[in-house]
Coordinates of C-alpha atoms in Angstrom, one line a residue:
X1 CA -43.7 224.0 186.8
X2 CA -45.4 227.5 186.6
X3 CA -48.7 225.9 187.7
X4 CA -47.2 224.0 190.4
X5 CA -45.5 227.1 191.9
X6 CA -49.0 229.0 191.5
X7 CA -50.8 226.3 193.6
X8 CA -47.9 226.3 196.2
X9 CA -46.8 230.1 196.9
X10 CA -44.2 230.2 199.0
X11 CA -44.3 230.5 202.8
X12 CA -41.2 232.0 203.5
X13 CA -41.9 235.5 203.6
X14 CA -44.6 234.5 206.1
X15 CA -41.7 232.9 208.4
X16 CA -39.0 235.9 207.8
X17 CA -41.7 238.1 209.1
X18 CA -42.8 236.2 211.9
X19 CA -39.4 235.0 213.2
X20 CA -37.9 238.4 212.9
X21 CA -41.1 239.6 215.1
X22 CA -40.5 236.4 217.6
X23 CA -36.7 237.6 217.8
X24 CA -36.8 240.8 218.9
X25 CA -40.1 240.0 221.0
X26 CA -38.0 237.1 222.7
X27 CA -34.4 239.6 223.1
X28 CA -36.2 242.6 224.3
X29 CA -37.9 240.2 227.3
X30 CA -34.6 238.6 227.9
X31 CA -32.9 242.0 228.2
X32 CA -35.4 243.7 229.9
X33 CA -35.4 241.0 232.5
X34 CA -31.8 240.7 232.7
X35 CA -31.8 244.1 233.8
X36 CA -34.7 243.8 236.2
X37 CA -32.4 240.9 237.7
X38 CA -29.2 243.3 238.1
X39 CA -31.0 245.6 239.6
X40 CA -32.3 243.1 242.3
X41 CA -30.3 241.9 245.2
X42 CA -29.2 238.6 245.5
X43 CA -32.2 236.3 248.1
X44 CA -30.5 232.9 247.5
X45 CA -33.6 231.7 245.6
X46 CA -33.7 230.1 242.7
X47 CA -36.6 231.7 240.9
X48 CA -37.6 236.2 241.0
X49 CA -40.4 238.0 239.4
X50 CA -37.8 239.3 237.3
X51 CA -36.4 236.2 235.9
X52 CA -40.2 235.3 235.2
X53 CA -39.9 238.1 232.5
X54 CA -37.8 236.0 230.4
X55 CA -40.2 233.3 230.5
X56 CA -42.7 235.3 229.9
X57 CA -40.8 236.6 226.5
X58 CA -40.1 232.9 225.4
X59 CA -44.2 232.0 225.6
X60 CA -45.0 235.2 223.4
X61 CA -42.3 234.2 221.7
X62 CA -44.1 230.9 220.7
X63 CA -46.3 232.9 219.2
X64 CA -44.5 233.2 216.5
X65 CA -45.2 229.9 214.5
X66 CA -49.2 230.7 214.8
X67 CA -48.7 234.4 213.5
X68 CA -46.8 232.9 210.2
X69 CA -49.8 230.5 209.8
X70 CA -52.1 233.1 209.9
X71 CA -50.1 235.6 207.8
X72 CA -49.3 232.9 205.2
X73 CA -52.6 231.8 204.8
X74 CA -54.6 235.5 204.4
X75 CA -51.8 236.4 201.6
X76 CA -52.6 233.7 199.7
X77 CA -55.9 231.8 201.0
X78 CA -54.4 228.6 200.9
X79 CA -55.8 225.4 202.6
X80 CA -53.0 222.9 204.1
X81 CA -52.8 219.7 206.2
X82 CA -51.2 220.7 210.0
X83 CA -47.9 219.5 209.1
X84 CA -46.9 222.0 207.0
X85 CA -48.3 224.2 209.5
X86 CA -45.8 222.5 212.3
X87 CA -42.9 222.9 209.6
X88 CA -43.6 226.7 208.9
X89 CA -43.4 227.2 213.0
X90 CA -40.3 225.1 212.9
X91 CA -39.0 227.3 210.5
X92 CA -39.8 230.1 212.6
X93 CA -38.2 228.9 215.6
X94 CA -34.9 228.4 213.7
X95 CA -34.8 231.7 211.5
X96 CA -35.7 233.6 215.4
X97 CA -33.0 231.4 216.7
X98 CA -30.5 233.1 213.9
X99 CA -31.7 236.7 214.7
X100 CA -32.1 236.5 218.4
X101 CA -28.6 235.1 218.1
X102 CA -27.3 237.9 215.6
X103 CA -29.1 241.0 218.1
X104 CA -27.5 239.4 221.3
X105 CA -24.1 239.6 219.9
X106 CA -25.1 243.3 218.5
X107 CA -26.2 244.0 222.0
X108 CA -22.8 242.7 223.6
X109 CA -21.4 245.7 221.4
X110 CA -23.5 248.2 223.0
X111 CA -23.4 246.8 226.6
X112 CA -20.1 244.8 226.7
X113 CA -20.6 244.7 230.2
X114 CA -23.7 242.6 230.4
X115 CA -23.2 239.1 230.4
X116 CA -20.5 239.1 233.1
X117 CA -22.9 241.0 235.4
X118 CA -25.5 239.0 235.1
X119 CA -22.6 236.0 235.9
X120 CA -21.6 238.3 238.4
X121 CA -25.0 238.0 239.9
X122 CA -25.8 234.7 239.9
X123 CA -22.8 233.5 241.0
X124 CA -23.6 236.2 244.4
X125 CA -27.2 234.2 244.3
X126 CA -25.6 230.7 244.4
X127 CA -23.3 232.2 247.4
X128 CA -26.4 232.8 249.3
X129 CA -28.3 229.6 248.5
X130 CA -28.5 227.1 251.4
X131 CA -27.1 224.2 249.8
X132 CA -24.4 222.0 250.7
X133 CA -20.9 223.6 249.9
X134 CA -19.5 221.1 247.2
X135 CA -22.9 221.7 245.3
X136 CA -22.4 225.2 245.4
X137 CA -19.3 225.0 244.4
X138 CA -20.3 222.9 241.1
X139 CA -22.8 225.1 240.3
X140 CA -20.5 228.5 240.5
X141 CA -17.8 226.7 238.9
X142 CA -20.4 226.2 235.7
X143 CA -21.4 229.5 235.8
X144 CA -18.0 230.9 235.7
X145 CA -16.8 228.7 232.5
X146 CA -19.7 230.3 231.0
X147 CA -21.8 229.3 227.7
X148 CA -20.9 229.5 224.0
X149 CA -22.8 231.2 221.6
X150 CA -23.3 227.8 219.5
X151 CA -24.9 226.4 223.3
X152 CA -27.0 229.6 223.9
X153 CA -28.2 228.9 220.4
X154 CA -28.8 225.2 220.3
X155 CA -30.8 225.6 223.6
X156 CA -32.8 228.6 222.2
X157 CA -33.7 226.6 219.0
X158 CA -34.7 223.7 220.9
X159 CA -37.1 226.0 222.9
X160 CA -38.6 228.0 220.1
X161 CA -38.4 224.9 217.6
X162 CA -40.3 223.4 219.8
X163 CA -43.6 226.1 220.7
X164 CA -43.1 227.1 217.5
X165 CA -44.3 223.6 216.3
X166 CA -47.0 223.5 218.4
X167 CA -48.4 226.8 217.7
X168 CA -47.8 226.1 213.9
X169 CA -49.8 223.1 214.5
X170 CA -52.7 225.2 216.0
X171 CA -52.0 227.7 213.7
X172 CA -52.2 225.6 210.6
X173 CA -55.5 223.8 212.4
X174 CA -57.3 227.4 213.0
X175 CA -55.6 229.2 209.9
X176 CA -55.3 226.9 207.1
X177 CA -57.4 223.4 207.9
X178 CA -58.7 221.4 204.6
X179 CA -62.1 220.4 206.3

């Protein structure tokens, strides 16, 4: 068994250090972007730069699963087929999920008042949309019933599970390939 765990060290320091990284990379874009969008006025559109710095967070953010490849494989210099590489980003996509989760609800201490402005202003944004009127309606009626914290998480795993795959596929292809 000793052998065995010799020849397999374990990857999970590499993936607490590189979803820890890929959480507060991912929050401070969100929140940095959330307050570029409060202190925009409303246009009606459905897209601003400063919503683009969100996105812009989640694609560093996908990072995250190629940085654990690479750190896991110069601790140890250890050779591995890709998958393991895609399960190490998965990893890292989930364990971000948990953090990001864990610092928004910190930061809903600190600013209590965030989330409901930024409701606040998309609903004024949807008001200024030219859409028909039972649309808009819809739309602000979703936005005022708001989103759990189990949705907000569930949607942010699926995003970072999934670029976190890819880049530990890439990662574990670059970092780690047995050829």
């Amino acid at each position: 068994m000793e052998d065995q765990q010799q020849t397999n060290p374990s990857y999970w320091n590499s993936v607490i250090i590189a979803a820890l990284i890929t959480a507060v990379v991912v929050t401070a874009f969100n929140l940095i972007g959330g307050y570029m969008t409060l202190g925009s006025e409303p246009t009606g559109s459905f897209f601003s730069s400063a919503q683009l710095f969100s996105t812009i967070g989640c694609l560093i953010g996908a990072l995250g699963g190629l940085y654990a490849n690479w750190h896991y494989t110069k601790a140890f210099d250890v050779n591995y087929k890709i998958g393991k590489g895609a399960l190490i980003g998965l990893l890292v996509g989930a364990i971000a999920t948990v953090f990001a989760v864990l610092i928004g609800e910190i930061w809903g201490f600190i600013d209590p008042g965030f989330e409901e402005a930024i409701i606040d202003w998309n609903i004024q944004n949807m008001e200024a949309m030219q859409m028909p009127a039972e649309a808009k309606e819809q739309a602000i009626a979703s936005l005022e019933g708001g989103t759990s914290v189990f949705m907000e998480a569930l949607y942010m795993f699926i995003g970072l599970g999934i670029v976190n795959v890819i880049s530990g596929l890439i990662g574990a292809k670059v970092f780690a390939s047995e050829e």
